[in-house]
Short mmCIF file of C-alpha atoms in Angstrom, two decimals:
data_model
loop_
_atom_site.label_atom_id
_atom_site.label_comp_id
_atom_site.label_asym_id
_atom_site.label_seq_id
_atom_site.Cartn_x
_atom_site.Cartn_y
_atom_site.Cartn_z
CA UNK A 857 0.07 -0.14 -0.02
CA UNK A 858 1.61 3.39 -0.55
CA UNK A 859 -0.65 4.75 2.64
CA UNK A 860 0.55 3.54 5.96
CA UNK A 861 -3.30 2.38 6.35
CA UNK A 862 -6.82 2.70 5.05
CA UNK A 863 -8.93 5.15 6.71
CA UNK A 864 -12.68 5.66 5.94
CA UNK A 865 -12.37 9.44 7.06
CA UNK A 866 -8.89 11.06 5.45
CA UNK A 867 -6.91 12.50 8.63
CA UNK A 868 -5.68 15.46 6.46
CA UNK A 869 -6.41 18.42 4.32
CA UNK A 870 -4.90 20.15 1.16
CA UNK A 871 -6.23 23.35 0.83
CA UNK A 872 -4.16 25.33 -1.90
CA UNK A 873 -6.17 28.36 -2.08
CA UNK A 874 -6.25 28.73 1.97
CA UNK A 875 -2.29 28.37 1.81
CA UNK A 876 -2.26 30.98 -0.98
CA UNK A 877 -4.52 33.29 0.81
CA UNK A 878 -2.57 33.13 4.04
CA UNK A 879 1.18 33.44 2.63
CA UNK A 880 -0.49 36.80 1.08
CA UNK A 881 -2.16 37.89 4.23
CA UNK A 882 1.00 37.03 6.15
CA UNK A 883 3.22 39.17 3.90
CA UNK A 884 1.13 42.21 4.03
CA UNK A 885 0.40 41.77 7.75
CA UNK A 886 3.99 41.85 8.31
CA UNK A 887 4.68 44.86 6.18
CA UNK A 888 2.41 46.84 8.03
CA UNK A 889 3.05 45.70 11.59
CA UNK A 890 6.69 46.95 10.96
CA UNK A 891 5.06 50.41 9.67
CA UNK A 892 2.87 50.51 12.63
CA UNK A 893 5.51 50.02 15.43
CA UNK A 894 7.94 53.05 13.57
CA UNK A 895 4.96 55.10 13.63
CA UNK A 896 3.84 54.60 16.88
CA UNK A 897 7.43 55.15 18.31
CA UNK A 898 7.72 58.44 16.09
CA UNK A 899 4.20 59.92 17.28
CA UNK A 900 4.37 58.31 20.69
CA UNK A 901 1.28 56.67 20.26
CA UNK A 902 0.26 54.11 22.84
CA UNK A 903 -3.01 53.43 20.49
CA UNK A 904 -0.90 52.71 17.41
CA UNK A 905 1.64 50.60 19.30
CA UNK A 906 -1.06 48.42 20.94
CA UNK A 907 -2.59 47.83 17.53
CA UNK A 908 0.90 47.27 16.22
CA UNK A 909 1.23 44.69 19.36
CA UNK A 910 -2.23 43.12 17.92
CA UNK A 911 -0.85 42.98 14.21
CA UNK A 912 2.23 41.16 15.37
CA UNK A 913 0.12 38.51 17.53
CA UNK A 914 -1.64 38.30 13.79
CA UNK A 915 2.03 37.31 12.18
CA UNK A 916 2.36 34.84 14.70
CA UNK A 917 -1.01 33.43 14.34
CA UNK A 918 -0.82 33.00 10.60
CA UNK A 919 2.86 31.66 11.06
CA UNK A 920 1.08 29.07 13.30
CA UNK A 921 -1.82 28.75 10.53
CA UNK A 922 0.59 28.09 7.84
CA UNK A 923 2.45 25.42 9.91
CA UNK A 924 -0.72 24.03 10.67
CA UNK A 925 -1.85 24.29 6.92
CA UNK A 926 1.35 22.60 5.66
CA UNK A 927 1.14 19.55 8.54
CA UNK A 928 -2.64 19.08 8.08
CA UNK A 929 -1.84 18.01 4.51
CA UNK A 930 0.68 15.04 5.59
CA UNK A 931 -1.27 11.72 5.90
CA UNK A 932 -1.18 9.40 9.10
CA UNK A 933 1.45 7.40 9.86
CA UNK A 934 2.09 4.52 12.19
CA UNK A 935 3.11 6.94 15.20
CA UNK A 936 0.29 10.07 14.50
CA UNK A 937 -3.03 7.58 13.29
CA UNK A 938 -4.99 10.80 13.17
CA UNK A 939 -2.54 12.67 11.27
CA UNK A 940 -1.38 16.12 12.09
CA UNK A 941 -4.73 17.43 12.17
CA UNK A 942 -4.57 18.33 15.87
CA UNK A 943 -1.72 20.84 15.39
CA UNK A 944 -4.43 23.41 14.56
CA UNK A 945 -5.59 23.13 17.62
CA UNK A 946 -2.27 23.73 19.50
CA UNK A 947 -1.78 26.41 17.63
CA UNK A 948 -5.20 28.25 18.13
CA UNK A 949 -4.32 27.50 22.02
CA UNK A 950 -0.92 29.24 21.38
CA UNK A 951 -2.29 31.98 19.37
CA UNK A 952 -4.96 32.78 22.14
CA UNK A 953 -2.11 32.83 25.19
CA UNK A 954 -0.38 35.25 22.90
CA UNK A 955 -3.15 37.36 22.38
CA UNK A 956 -3.94 37.63 26.55
CA UNK A 957 -0.22 38.26 27.54
CA UNK A 958 -0.26 41.01 24.91
CA UNK A 959 -3.69 42.67 26.16
CA UNK A 960 -2.06 42.41 30.18
CA UNK A 961 0.70 44.37 28.54
CA UNK A 962 -1.49 47.16 26.87
CA UNK A 963 -3.25 47.38 30.01
CA UNK A 964 -0.11 47.79 32.22
CA UNK A 965 1.33 50.63 29.69
CA UNK A 966 -2.04 52.14 29.42
CA UNK A 967 -2.35 52.76 33.30
CA UNK A 968 1.15 53.98 33.29
CA UNK A 969 0.21 56.77 30.27
CA UNK A 970 -3.12 57.80 32.48
CA UNK A 971 -0.50 58.39 35.11
CA UNK A 972 2.06 60.22 33.27
CA UNK A 973 0.84 61.37 29.94
CA UNK A 974 2.98 62.15 26.90
CA UNK A 975 2.13 64.57 23.87
CA UNK A 976 0.76 63.09 20.67
CA UNK A 977 2.22 63.78 17.37
CA UNK A 978 -1.42 63.96 15.80
CA UNK A 979 0.05 63.64 12.04
CA UNK A 980 2.30 60.60 12.24
CA UNK A 981 -0.74 59.13 14.12
CA UNK A 982 -3.23 60.11 11.53
CA UNK A 983 -1.56 58.76 8.58
CA UNK A 984 -0.17 55.45 9.97
CA UNK A 985 -3.84 54.61 11.47
CA UNK A 986 -5.29 55.77 7.54
CA UNK A 987 -2.72 53.47 6.17
CA UNK A 988 -3.79 50.41 8.72
CA UNK A 989 -7.48 51.19 7.98
CA UNK A 990 -6.73 50.22 4.45
CA UNK A 991 -4.87 47.41 4.80
CA UNK A 992 -7.44 45.59 6.89
CA UNK A 993 -10.11 46.43 4.61
CA UNK A 994 -7.71 44.88 1.97
CA UNK A 995 -7.01 41.85 3.89
CA UNK A 996 -10.59 41.59 5.27
CA UNK A 997 -11.88 41.30 1.54
CA UNK A 998 -9.01 38.86 0.63
CA UNK A 999 -9.74 36.28 3.34
CA UNK A 1000 -13.46 37.10 3.01
CA UNK A 1001 -13.35 35.64 -0.68
CA UNK A 1002 -11.27 32.84 0.13
CA UNK A 1003 -13.88 31.43 2.86
CA UNK A 1004 -16.68 31.25 0.20
CA UNK A 1005 -13.95 29.10 -1.69
CA UNK A 1006 -12.61 26.82 0.34
CA UNK A 1007 -13.75 26.56 3.77
CA UNK A 1008 -11.00 26.52 6.28
CA UNK A 1009 -11.25 27.57 9.92
CA UNK A 1010 -7.65 28.75 10.17
CA UNK A 1011 -8.68 31.42 7.42
CA UNK A 1012 -12.47 32.42 8.70
CA UNK A 1013 -10.48 32.82 11.93
CA UNK A 1014 -8.05 35.05 10.76
CA UNK A 1015 -11.10 36.77 8.77
CA UNK A 1016 -12.77 37.46 12.18
CA UNK A 1017 -9.25 38.72 13.31
CA UNK A 1018 -8.56 41.26 10.83
CA UNK A 1019 -12.08 42.61 10.88
CA UNK A 1020 -11.06 43.11 14.41
CA UNK A 1021 -8.40 44.93 13.43
CA UNK A 1022 -10.06 46.93 11.01
CA UNK A 1023 -12.58 48.39 13.91
CA UNK A 1024 -9.09 48.60 15.77
CA UNK A 1025 -7.97 50.97 12.93
CA UNK A 1026 -11.05 52.86 13.28
CA UNK A 1027 -10.63 53.47 16.68
CA UNK A 1028 -6.95 54.85 16.58
CA UNK A 1029 -8.36 57.38 13.91
CA UNK A 1030 -11.31 58.26 16.58
CA UNK A 1031 -8.95 58.80 19.04
CA UNK A 1032 -6.46 61.05 16.90
CA UNK A 1033 -9.34 63.26 16.13
CA UNK A 1034 -10.62 63.79 19.38
CA UNK A 1035 -6.85 64.88 20.46
CA UNK A 1036 -6.29 67.32 17.80
CA UNK A 1037 -9.69 69.27 18.58
CA UNK A 1038 -9.78 68.53 22.31
CA UNK A 1039 -6.19 68.13 23.31
CA UNK A 1040 -7.25 65.93 25.81
CA UNK A 1041 -4.31 63.00 25.67
CA UNK A 1042 -5.77 60.53 27.84
CA UNK A 1043 -7.77 59.37 25.08
CA UNK A 1044 -4.90 57.69 23.39
CA UNK A 1045 -4.38 55.42 26.62
CA UNK A 1046 -8.17 55.22 26.75
CA UNK A 1047 -8.74 53.90 22.93
CA UNK A 1048 -5.88 51.20 23.88
CA UNK A 1049 -7.31 50.07 26.66
CA UNK A 1050 -10.55 49.56 24.83
CA UNK A 1051 -8.12 47.83 22.17
CA UNK A 1052 -6.67 45.69 24.62
CA UNK A 1053 -10.09 44.37 26.03
CA UNK A 1054 -11.32 43.39 22.37
CA UNK A 1055 -8.31 41.45 22.06
CA UNK A 1056 -8.02 40.00 25.67
CA UNK A 1057 -11.74 38.58 24.79
CA UNK A 1058 -11.04 36.90 21.54
CA UNK A 1059 -7.52 35.41 23.22
CA UNK A 1060 -9.76 34.00 25.87
CA UNK A 1061 -12.56 33.00 23.75
CA UNK A 1062 -9.74 31.14 21.49
CA UNK A 1063 -7.94 29.50 24.19
CA UNK A 1064 -11.36 28.22 25.72
CA UNK A 1065 -12.56 26.80 22.56
CA UNK A 1066 -9.33 24.98 22.08
CA UNK A 1067 -8.81 23.80 25.55
CA UNK A 1068 -11.93 22.29 25.06
CA UNK A 1069 -11.06 20.33 22.38
CA UNK A 1070 -7.76 19.62 23.53
CA UNK A 1071 -9.58 17.91 26.59
CA UNK A 1072 -11.35 15.83 24.14
CA UNK A 1073 -14.60 17.35 25.57
CA UNK A 1074 -17.86 16.63 23.66
CA UNK A 1075 -18.25 19.26 20.90
CA UNK A 1076 -20.78 21.87 21.86
CA UNK A 1077 -23.00 21.67 18.94
CA UNK A 1078 -23.57 18.30 19.54
CA UNK A 1079 -25.56 16.56 21.93
CA UNK A 1080 -24.13 13.12 23.75
CA UNK A 1081 -27.45 12.22 25.45
CA UNK A 1082 -29.66 13.18 22.37
CA UNK A 1083 -27.60 10.91 19.98
CA UNK A 1084 -27.68 8.18 22.79
CA UNK A 1085 -31.36 8.27 22.96
CA UNK A 1086 -31.27 7.91 18.92
CA UNK A 1087 -29.07 5.15 18.45
CA UNK A 1088 -31.30 3.56 21.76
CA UNK A 1089 -34.32 3.80 19.67
CA UNK A 1090 -32.96 1.89 16.73
CA UNK A 1091 -34.41 -1.32 16.20
CA UNK A 1092 -32.36 -4.20 17.61
CA UNK A 1093 -30.74 -2.68 20.32
CA UNK A 1094 -31.34 -2.67 24.07
CA UNK A 1095 -28.75 -0.39 25.56
CA UNK A 1096 -25.71 2.17 24.45
CA UNK A 1097 -22.72 3.00 26.89
CA UNK A 1098 -18.77 3.37 27.15
CA UNK A 1099 -20.00 6.26 24.40
CA UNK A 1100 -17.17 9.21 23.63
CA UNK A 1101 -17.41 11.77 21.20
CA UNK A 1102 -14.46 14.23 20.85
CA UNK A 1103 -13.10 16.53 17.67
CA UNK A 1104 -9.61 15.41 16.10
CA UNK A 1105 -9.87 18.80 14.38
CA UNK A 1106 -12.48 21.46 14.38
CA UNK A 1107 -14.89 19.88 11.61
CA UNK A 1108 -13.79 16.19 12.35
CA UNK A 1109 -16.03 14.25 15.03
CA UNK A 1110 -15.10 10.60 16.28
CA UNK A 1111 -17.52 8.64 18.17
CA UNK A 1112 -17.22 5.33 20.00
CA UNK A 1113 -19.75 3.35 21.82
CA UNK A 1114 -20.52 0.05 23.22
CA UNK A 1115 -24.27 -1.31 22.38
CA UNK A 1116 -26.12 -4.21 23.94
CA UNK A 1117 -28.06 -5.87 20.51
CA UNK A 1118 -31.23 -8.21 21.24
CA UNK A 1119 -30.54 -11.75 20.81
CA UNK A 1120 -31.34 -12.86 17.50
CA UNK A 1121 -30.19 -9.73 15.49
CA UNK A 1122 -27.56 -9.15 13.16
CA UNK A 1123 -24.56 -7.18 14.26
CA UNK A 1124 -23.12 -6.11 10.97
CA UNK A 1125 -26.57 -4.88 10.17
CA UNK A 1126 -26.96 -2.96 13.68
CA UNK A 1127 -23.86 -1.25 12.93
CA UNK A 1128 -24.56 -0.35 9.68
CA UNK A 1129 -27.78 1.57 10.46
CA UNK A 1130 -26.16 2.82 13.42
CA UNK A 1131 -23.28 4.40 11.41
CA UNK A 1132 -25.63 5.80 8.45
CA UNK A 1133 -27.75 7.52 10.97
CA UNK A 1134 -24.77 9.27 12.61
CA UNK A 1135 -23.91 10.31 9.26
CA UNK A 1136 -27.02 11.60 7.78
CA UNK A 1137 -27.97 13.28 11.23
CA UNK A 1138 -25.13 14.38 12.92
CA UNK A 1139 -22.47 14.39 10.13
CA UNK A 1140 -20.43 11.81 12.25
CA UNK A 1141 -18.29 9.92 9.84
CA UNK A 1142 -15.52 8.44 12.12
CA UNK A 1143 -17.31 6.01 14.03
CA UNK A 1144 -16.70 2.43 15.90
CA UNK A 1145 -19.28 1.05 17.29
CA UNK A 1146 -18.95 -2.65 19.28
CA UNK A 1147 -21.78 -4.57 19.83
CA UNK A 1148 -22.18 -6.99 22.93
CA UNK A 1149 -24.42 -9.27 24.38
CA UNK A 1150 -25.15 -9.44 28.06
CA UNK A 1151 -25.22 -13.35 28.17
CA UNK A 1152 -21.89 -13.38 26.62
CA UNK A 1153 -20.00 -10.06 27.67
CA UNK A 1154 -19.43 -9.65 31.27
CA UNK A 1155 -21.22 -6.31 32.27
CA UNK A 1156 -22.78 -7.47 35.66
CA UNK A 1157 -21.84 -4.52 37.31
CA UNK A 1158 -23.26 -1.89 34.42
CA UNK A 1159 -26.63 -4.02 34.32
CA UNK A 1160 -27.18 -3.75 37.93
CA UNK A 1161 -26.53 -0.09 37.60
CA UNK A 1162 -28.95 0.37 35.01
CA UNK A 1163 -31.74 -1.37 36.59
CA UNK A 1164 -31.26 0.41 39.75
CA UNK A 1165 -31.91 4.06 37.69
#
C-alpha cells in the first residue's frame, strides 16, 4: 500500500487556495506591523503601539496557521494515526495565549500613560492609522473571498481577527481626531485599553475553545445524550454505553460506543444502521461501534447499575 493504512475518514487536508491566501495575508500583515511600530514610536501613540502589538500577534497567528496547513496535508502514519490535524488546535491555543499576554501588557502601559500622559504627534498618528485602515480592509476582503471558495477554520478565524483589526484602526483614527480637536491626550491610552479588552476577549475565547478540543470534550454543537437516545431507539438495540464523542480537528468528529443488541439480531446490520444515522443526522463519519450481548460479555456491574436507575 502507498499509505500507511486505509481510513474511512481522510485525516488530512490539502487546500491550495487557503495556503495562497494566508501567504498573501502574512506578507501584507508583516509589512504593516513594521510600519505601525515605527509610526507608534515616532508619534508616541500608545493606541498605535497597542494596535501594532495586535498586528504582531496576527503575524504569529498566521505563521502557526501556515504550519498547521502544511502539517494537515501530511497523511497519517504509524505514530500519528489521526494525522497532524490536531496541530491546528495547538496553534489556536498558543495564539490565544499570545493575545491574552499582549492585552495584559497594553493594560499595564495604558495605566502608566494615564498617570504620566505623553504628547502625541497627531499627523503621524493619523497617517499610520489611515494606512492601517486601508490594509485591514484589503486583508478582510481577501480572506472573505477565500472562505467562500474553501472551508478552512484557520482562514475563517483570521478573517474575524482582521475584522477586529479594522475596527481597531477606526478606533485609533477616532482617538486622533478627538485629541486634535480637544487636546485631551488621555483618549490615547483609553482607546488602547479598549483595544486591549477586545484582544483579551478574543484570546480568552480562542483559548477556551482550543482547551475543550484538547481535553477531548464533547463538541458544543452536539448533544451526547440526544445521540445516545437516537441510537437506543434504533431497531435491535437494547442499550448504549461506553460512549465517547470528541473533535480530532474543528470539523472532524469521532465517536465510539458499545451497544447491547437483541439476541437474534445481526450485529453487522445494526452497526451499518447506526453509522448511517450518525452520518445523515449528525455529520459524524468517523465512528467505531462495538456490539455486545449481556449473555456473553461480562457487564454485571453495568446491568445492575442500569436497573437501579
